[in-house]
Each structure stands twice: as C-alpha cells, then as structure tokens.
Coordinates of C-alpha atoms in Angstrom, one line a residue:
X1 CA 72.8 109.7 86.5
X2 CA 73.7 106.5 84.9
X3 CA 76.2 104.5 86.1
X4 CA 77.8 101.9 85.4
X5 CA 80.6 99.1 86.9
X6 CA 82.4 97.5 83.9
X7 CA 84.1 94.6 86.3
X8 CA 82.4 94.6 89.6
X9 CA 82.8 90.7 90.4
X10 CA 86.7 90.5 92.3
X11 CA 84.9 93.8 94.3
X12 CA 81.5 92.3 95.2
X13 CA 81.3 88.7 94.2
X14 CA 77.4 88.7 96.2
X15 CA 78.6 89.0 99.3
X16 CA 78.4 92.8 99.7
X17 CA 75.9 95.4 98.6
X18 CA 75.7 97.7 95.8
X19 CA 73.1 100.0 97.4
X20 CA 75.4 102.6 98.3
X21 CA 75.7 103.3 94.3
X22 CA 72.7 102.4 93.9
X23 CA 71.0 105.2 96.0
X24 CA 73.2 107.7 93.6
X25 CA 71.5 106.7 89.9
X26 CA 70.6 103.7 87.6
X27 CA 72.9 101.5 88.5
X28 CA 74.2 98.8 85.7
X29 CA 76.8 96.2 87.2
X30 CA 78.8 94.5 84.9
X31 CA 80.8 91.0 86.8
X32 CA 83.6 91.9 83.7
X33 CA 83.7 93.7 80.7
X34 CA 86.1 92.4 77.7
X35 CA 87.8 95.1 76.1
X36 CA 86.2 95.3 72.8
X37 CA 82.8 95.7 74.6
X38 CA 84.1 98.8 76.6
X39 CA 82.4 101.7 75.0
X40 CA 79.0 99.6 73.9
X41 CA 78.1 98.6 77.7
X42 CA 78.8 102.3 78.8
X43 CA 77.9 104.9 75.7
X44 CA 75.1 105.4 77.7
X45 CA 76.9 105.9 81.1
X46 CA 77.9 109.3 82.6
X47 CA 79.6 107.6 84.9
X48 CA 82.2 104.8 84.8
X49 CA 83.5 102.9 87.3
X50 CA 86.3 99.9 86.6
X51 CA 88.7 98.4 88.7
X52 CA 91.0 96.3 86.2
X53 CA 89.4 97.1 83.2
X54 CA 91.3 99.7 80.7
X55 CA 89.7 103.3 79.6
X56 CA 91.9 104.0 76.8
X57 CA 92.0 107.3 75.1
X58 CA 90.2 105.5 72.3
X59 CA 87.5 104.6 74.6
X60 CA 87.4 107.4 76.2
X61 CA 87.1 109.7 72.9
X62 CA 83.9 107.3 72.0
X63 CA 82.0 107.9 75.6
X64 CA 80.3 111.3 74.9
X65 CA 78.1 111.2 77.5
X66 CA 80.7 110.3 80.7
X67 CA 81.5 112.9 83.2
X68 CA 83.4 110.9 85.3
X69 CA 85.8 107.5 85.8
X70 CA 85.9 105.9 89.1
X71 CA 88.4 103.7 89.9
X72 CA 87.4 100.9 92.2
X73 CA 91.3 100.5 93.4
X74 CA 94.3 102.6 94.8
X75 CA 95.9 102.3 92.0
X76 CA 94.5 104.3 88.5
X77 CA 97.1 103.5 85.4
X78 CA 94.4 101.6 83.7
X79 CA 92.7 104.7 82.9
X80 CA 94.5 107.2 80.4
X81 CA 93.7 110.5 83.2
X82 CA 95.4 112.8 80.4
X83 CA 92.7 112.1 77.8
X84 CA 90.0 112.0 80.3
X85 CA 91.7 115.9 81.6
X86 CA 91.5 116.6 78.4
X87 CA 87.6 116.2 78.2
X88 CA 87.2 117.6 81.7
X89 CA 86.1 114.3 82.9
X90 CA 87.4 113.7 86.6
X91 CA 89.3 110.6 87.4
X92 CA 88.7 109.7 91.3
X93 CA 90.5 106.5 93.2
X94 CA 89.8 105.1 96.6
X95 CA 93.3 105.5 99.0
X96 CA 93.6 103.7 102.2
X97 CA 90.8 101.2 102.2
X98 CA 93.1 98.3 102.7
X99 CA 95.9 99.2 104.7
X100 CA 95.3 96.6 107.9
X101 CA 94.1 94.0 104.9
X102 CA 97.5 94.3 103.1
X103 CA 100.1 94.7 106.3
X104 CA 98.2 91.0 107.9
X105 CA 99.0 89.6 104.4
X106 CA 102.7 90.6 104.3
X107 CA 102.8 88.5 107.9
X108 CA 100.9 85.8 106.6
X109 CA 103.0 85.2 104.3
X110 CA 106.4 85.9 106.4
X111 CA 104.8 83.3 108.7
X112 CA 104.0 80.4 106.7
X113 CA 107.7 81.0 105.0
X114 CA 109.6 81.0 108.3
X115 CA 107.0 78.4 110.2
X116 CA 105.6 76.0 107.2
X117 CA 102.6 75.8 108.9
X118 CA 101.0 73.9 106.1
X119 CA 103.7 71.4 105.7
X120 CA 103.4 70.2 109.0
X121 CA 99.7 70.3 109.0
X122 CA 99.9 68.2 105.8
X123 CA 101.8 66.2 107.6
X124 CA 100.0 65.7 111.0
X125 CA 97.2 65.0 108.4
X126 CA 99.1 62.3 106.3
X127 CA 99.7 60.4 109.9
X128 CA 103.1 61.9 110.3
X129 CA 102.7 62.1 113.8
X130 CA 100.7 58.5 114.3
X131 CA 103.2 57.3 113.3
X132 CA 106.0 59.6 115.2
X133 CA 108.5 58.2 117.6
X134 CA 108.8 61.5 119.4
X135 CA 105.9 64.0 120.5
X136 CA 107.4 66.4 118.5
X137 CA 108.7 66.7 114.9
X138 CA 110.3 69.0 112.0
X139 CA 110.5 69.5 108.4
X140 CA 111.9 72.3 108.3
X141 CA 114.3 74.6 109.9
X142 CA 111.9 76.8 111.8
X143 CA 112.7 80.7 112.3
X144 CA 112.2 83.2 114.7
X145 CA 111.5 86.9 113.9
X146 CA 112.6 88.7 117.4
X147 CA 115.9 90.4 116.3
X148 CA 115.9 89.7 112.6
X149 CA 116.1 93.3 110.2
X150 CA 113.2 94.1 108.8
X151 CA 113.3 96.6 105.5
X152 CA 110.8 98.6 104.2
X153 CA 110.9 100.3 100.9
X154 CA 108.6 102.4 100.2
X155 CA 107.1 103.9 103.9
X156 CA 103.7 105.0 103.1
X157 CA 100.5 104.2 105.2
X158 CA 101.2 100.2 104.2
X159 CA 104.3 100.3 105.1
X160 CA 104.4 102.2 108.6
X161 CA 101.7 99.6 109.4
X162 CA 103.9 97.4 108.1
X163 CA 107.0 98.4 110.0
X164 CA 104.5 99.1 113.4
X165 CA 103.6 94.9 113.2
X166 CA 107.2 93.8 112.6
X167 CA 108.4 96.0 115.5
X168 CA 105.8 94.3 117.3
X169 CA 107.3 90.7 116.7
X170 CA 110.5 92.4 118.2
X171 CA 112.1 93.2 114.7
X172 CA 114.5 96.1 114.1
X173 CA 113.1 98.6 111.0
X174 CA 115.1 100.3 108.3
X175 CA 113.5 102.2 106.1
X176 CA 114.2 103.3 102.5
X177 CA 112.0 105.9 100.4
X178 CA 112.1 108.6 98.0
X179 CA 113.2 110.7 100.7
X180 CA 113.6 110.3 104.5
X181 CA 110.5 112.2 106.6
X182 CA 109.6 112.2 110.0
X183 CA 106.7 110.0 111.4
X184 CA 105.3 110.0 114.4
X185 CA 106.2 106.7 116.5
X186 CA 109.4 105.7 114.0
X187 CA 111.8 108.8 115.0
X188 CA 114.2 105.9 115.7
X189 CA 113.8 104.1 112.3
X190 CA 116.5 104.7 110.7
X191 CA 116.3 105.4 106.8
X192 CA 118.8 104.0 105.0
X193 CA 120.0 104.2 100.8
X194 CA 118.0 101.5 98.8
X195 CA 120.8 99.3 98.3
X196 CA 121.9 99.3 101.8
X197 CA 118.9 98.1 102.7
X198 CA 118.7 95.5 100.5
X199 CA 121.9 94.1 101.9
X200 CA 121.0 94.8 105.5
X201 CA 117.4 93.1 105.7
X202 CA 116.8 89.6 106.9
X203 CA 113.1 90.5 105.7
X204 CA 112.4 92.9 102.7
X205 CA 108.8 94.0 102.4
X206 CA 107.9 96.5 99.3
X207 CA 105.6 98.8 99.7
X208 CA 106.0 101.5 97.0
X209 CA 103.9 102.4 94.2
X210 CA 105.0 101.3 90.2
X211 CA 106.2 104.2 88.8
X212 CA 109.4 105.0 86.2
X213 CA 111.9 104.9 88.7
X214 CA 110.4 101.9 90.6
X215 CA 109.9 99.3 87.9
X216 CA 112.4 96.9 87.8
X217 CA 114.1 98.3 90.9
X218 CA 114.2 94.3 92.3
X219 CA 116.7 93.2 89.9
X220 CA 119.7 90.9 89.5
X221 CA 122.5 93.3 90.5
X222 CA 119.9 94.3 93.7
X223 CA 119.0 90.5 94.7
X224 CA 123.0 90.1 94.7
X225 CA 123.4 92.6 97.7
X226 CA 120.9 90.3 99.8
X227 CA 121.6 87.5 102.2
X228 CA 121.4 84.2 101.3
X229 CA 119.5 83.7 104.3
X230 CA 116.9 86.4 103.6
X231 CA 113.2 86.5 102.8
X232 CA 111.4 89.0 100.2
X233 CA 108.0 90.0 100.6
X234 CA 106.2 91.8 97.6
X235 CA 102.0 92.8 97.9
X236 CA 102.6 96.0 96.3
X237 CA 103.3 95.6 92.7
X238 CA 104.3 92.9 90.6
X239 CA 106.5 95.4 87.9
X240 CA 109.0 96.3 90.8
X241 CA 110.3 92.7 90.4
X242 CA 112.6 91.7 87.3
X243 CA 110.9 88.2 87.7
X244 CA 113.8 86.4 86.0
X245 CA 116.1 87.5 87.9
X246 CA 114.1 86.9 91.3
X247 CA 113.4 83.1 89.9
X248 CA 117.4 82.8 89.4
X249 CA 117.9 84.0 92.7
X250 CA 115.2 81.9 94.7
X251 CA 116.8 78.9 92.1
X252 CA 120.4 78.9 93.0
X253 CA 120.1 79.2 96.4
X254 CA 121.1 83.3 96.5
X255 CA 118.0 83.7 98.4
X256 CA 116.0 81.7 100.5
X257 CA 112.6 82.2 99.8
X258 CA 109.5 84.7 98.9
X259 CA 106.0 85.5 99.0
X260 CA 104.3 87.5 96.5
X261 CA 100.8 88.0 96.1
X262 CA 101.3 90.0 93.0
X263 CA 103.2 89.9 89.2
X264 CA 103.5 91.9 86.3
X265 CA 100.8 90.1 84.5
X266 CA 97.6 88.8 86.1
X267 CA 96.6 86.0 85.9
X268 CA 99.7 85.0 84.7
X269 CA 100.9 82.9 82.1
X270 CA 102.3 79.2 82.0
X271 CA 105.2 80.7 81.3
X272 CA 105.4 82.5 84.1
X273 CA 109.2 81.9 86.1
X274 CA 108.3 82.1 89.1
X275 CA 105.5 79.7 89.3
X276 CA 108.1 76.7 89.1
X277 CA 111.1 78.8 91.6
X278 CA 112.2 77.3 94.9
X279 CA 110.0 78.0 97.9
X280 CA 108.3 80.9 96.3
X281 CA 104.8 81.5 98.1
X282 CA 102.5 83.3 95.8
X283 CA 98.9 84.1 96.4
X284 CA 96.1 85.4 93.8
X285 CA 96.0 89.4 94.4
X286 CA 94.4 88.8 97.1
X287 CA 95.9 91.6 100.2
X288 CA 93.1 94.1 99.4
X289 CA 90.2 91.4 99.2
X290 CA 88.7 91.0 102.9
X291 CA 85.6 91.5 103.4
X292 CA 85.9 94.4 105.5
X293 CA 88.3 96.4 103.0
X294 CA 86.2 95.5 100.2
X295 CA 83.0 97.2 102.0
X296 CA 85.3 100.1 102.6
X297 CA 86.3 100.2 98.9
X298 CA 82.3 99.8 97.8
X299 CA 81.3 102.8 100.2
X300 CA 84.2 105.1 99.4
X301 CA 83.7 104.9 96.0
X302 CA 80.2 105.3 96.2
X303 CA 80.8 108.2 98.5
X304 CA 83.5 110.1 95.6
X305 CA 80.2 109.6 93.2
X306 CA 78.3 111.3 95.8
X307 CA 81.1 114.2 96.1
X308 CA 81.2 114.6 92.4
X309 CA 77.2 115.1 92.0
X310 CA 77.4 117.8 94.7
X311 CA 80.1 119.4 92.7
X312 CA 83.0 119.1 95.1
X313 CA 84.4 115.9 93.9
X314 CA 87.4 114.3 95.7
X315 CA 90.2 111.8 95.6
X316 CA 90.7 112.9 92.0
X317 CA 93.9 112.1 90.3
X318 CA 94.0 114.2 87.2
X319 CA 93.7 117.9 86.9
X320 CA 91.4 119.0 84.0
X321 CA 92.2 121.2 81.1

C-alpha cells in the first residue's frame, strides 16, 4: 500500500520514528501540505493520514485510489467522514494517547497562574533579590489550592485525570457533563448543572469535545456567574470560548486570570483578543505534544493501518454506506 502523511512535522519533528508506518507500505511523509496541493501529493495514496490538514468532500471525490483516512489526532472534523462513508473509505482516529500529557498541562498552567513562577524567576535573575532587604520577596499575591473548588466540564478520560490530580492538591470536584454517570473513585463528586458550576468553581478546567451544543458555551452571560477571584483553564478546544467575551472579562477585572493552550483559530491572528487580555497565559497547542504521547500517537496510528490491512479496522469514526 501507499501511504502517505500530508502534515507529519507537529507529530514527528525528527525526534521520533516513522518505522512503524513504514513496515505497513511505501511510506511518503509530507512536514505540511497546503491545501491546494491536497489531492496531487496523495492521488496516488490508498492511504491518507493528516492531522490538521482538511479532506474535503472535494478532495475526497478526486482521491480514487484511497481506501482509508487516518487521523493523526483525537479529534477528526477536518475530514468530511460523510463523503468519505459515502465511498466506503474508513475514517480511523487515535483516542487516549495524551491523557497524562494534557491533565500535567492543565496544572502547569494552574500553577504558574496561582504561583508566577517565572515572574519571580525573572526577577531573582534581574538581581531582585541582590539587591533585597529581606531573604524573602513577592510580586504577587501567591495562592494556595488545598480547599479551593475545582470544576470540571466535560468528565471524560481528561477530565477524571483531571479531577484525580486536583483532588490530590486537596481540592474539592464538581463535575458537569452531558449527563451525570458513575465512575469508579469519584462516587462522591458531585455533578452539578453547567451553570452552577460555573458560579461554584474557584478553578474551571474544560474538558469536553466541540460539538453544536458546546461551541460558545463560555460566553458572556456564563463568565458573569463566575467569581471574580476565579481561574479558567481551557486545553480542550478553543470554539467552546466566545473569545470576546472571555477578553472583556479577564479586562475588567470580572475574572482574574486564564490559561489556554488552545483558540478558535491556530495560529491565530494579530487580531486575536485575547493575545493583549490581562493575565491570560496561553501556550501554542501544545498539551498533546510530549514526547511520550506523541510516540503513542505514531504507533497507534500505525497500529489502526495495520487493523485495517487485516480487514478488522478499528477506532473508526464513520459508518460506511
């Protein structure tokens, strides 16, 4: 078979290796692959893997040899799986290959926005504390996360391991979700409507997929119900924030801070609002990107090509017609 990886650089930027795939076909690796070059760099490819890059219907109609997409992500709405069902040709994503990686970002950033670990580091490095009349110094209110509310919308496998490290820290969990279910080790969590927990939580991590119902669901009338005092965290997706209104907020002192690691548009523009809002941490998409969840990523998704070419293909996320 030949396959080919239209954006392989954010996945394997030389670090990892592509021999996995490799030992399945003639592998062509592509670092990124504008959109008008789509179907010229794989017409010849029966299988297609992207991570960012779109497969439109129109793309997809003009591939005539593909069999099969793989998406190098969780996440698959940059393929069009209806026109692909419609040609028989299996869509497969990679779940749970970054769980730890994206719960140890949520806490980095809740750290650094409680702590400001760099501005004092800056500081110690700028002589600060040469020059200090005391063996000990401030620039910022620090915080401590022991019996502070912790919310979590959206209470899949990122969020339990989520809600599992902030109970750790001593926090107390609510939960809100499409509907309440039992998990083992959170039978006391208590799952609460979403905007209860929006005015209940000192610390709002969102964890739910961008769907209909979802986008948006961070919006001005929402970011009203929170404390001033309290602290959004968003590594899930960057349409479930109205980022106006978020910007306004952080802006006029309705809420103290965030860190995001992803927007609705990335990279984003100049123009972006949030890029210029008070104390608003935000990091490049980075929550899936260690090394270790990026070699899971490269070896499930070499082993869904493997599952396909024995004909029992798995993770799919579109039923043929």
């Amino acid at each position: 078979m030949r396959i080919v990886v239209l954006d392989g650089y954010t996945l394997n930027p030389g670090d990892l290796d592509w021999g996995p795939l490799e030992a399945l076909g003639e592998v062509t690796v592509y670092e990124r692959t504008p959109a008008e070059q789509v179907v010229e760099r794989a017409g010849a490819a029966e299988i297609v893997l992207t991570n960012k890059t779109p497969l439109t219907a129109g793309m997809i109609a003009r591939l005539p040899k593909l069999k099969y997409i793989g998406v190098l992500a969780t996440g698959y709405n940059i393929v069009d799986t209806a026109a692909a069902a419609e040609r028989g040709i299996p869509v497969a994503n990679v779940p749970d290959y970054s769980t730890d990686s994206v719960a140890q970002l949520v806490f980095a950033l809740l750290l650094e926005l409680t702590l400001h670990v760099k501005l004092h580091s800056d500081a110690v490095h700028a002589g600060e504390w040469t020059r200090s009349a005391d063996f000990s110094f401030t620039k910022s209110p620090l915080l401590e996360l022991t019996g502070r509310t912790f919310g979590v919308l959206g209470f899949g496998r990122i969020g339990q391991k989520t809600a599992a490290i902030a109970k750790a820290f001593g926090m107390n969990v609510v939960v809100s979700g499409r509907q309440p279910k039992a998990v083992p080790g959170f039978e006391e969590v208590p799952w609460v409507p979403v905007d209860e927990l929006f005015a209940v939580s000192d610390v709002l991590s969102l964890h739910c997929p961008l769907t209909p119902q979802t986008e948006g669901i961070v919006n001005r009338e929402r970011l009203r119900r929170m404390k001033p005092a309290a602290l959004l965290i968003n590594t899930s997706r960057g349409g479930l924030l109205v980022e106006q209104d978020l910007a306004d907020a952080l802006n006029d002192g309705r809420l103290a801070g965030a860190g995001l690691d992803v927007l609705s548009v990335e990279p984003p523009g100049e123009n972006q609002p949030l890029l210029t809002a008070r104390n608003c941490l935000i990091t490049p998409h980075i929550a899936w990107a260690t090394v270790e969840a990026r070699t899971r990523l490269l070896g499930l998704a070499a082993d869904n090509v493997a599952a396909f070419l024995a004909g029992t293909p798995r993770n799919v996320v579109n039923a043929a017609r």
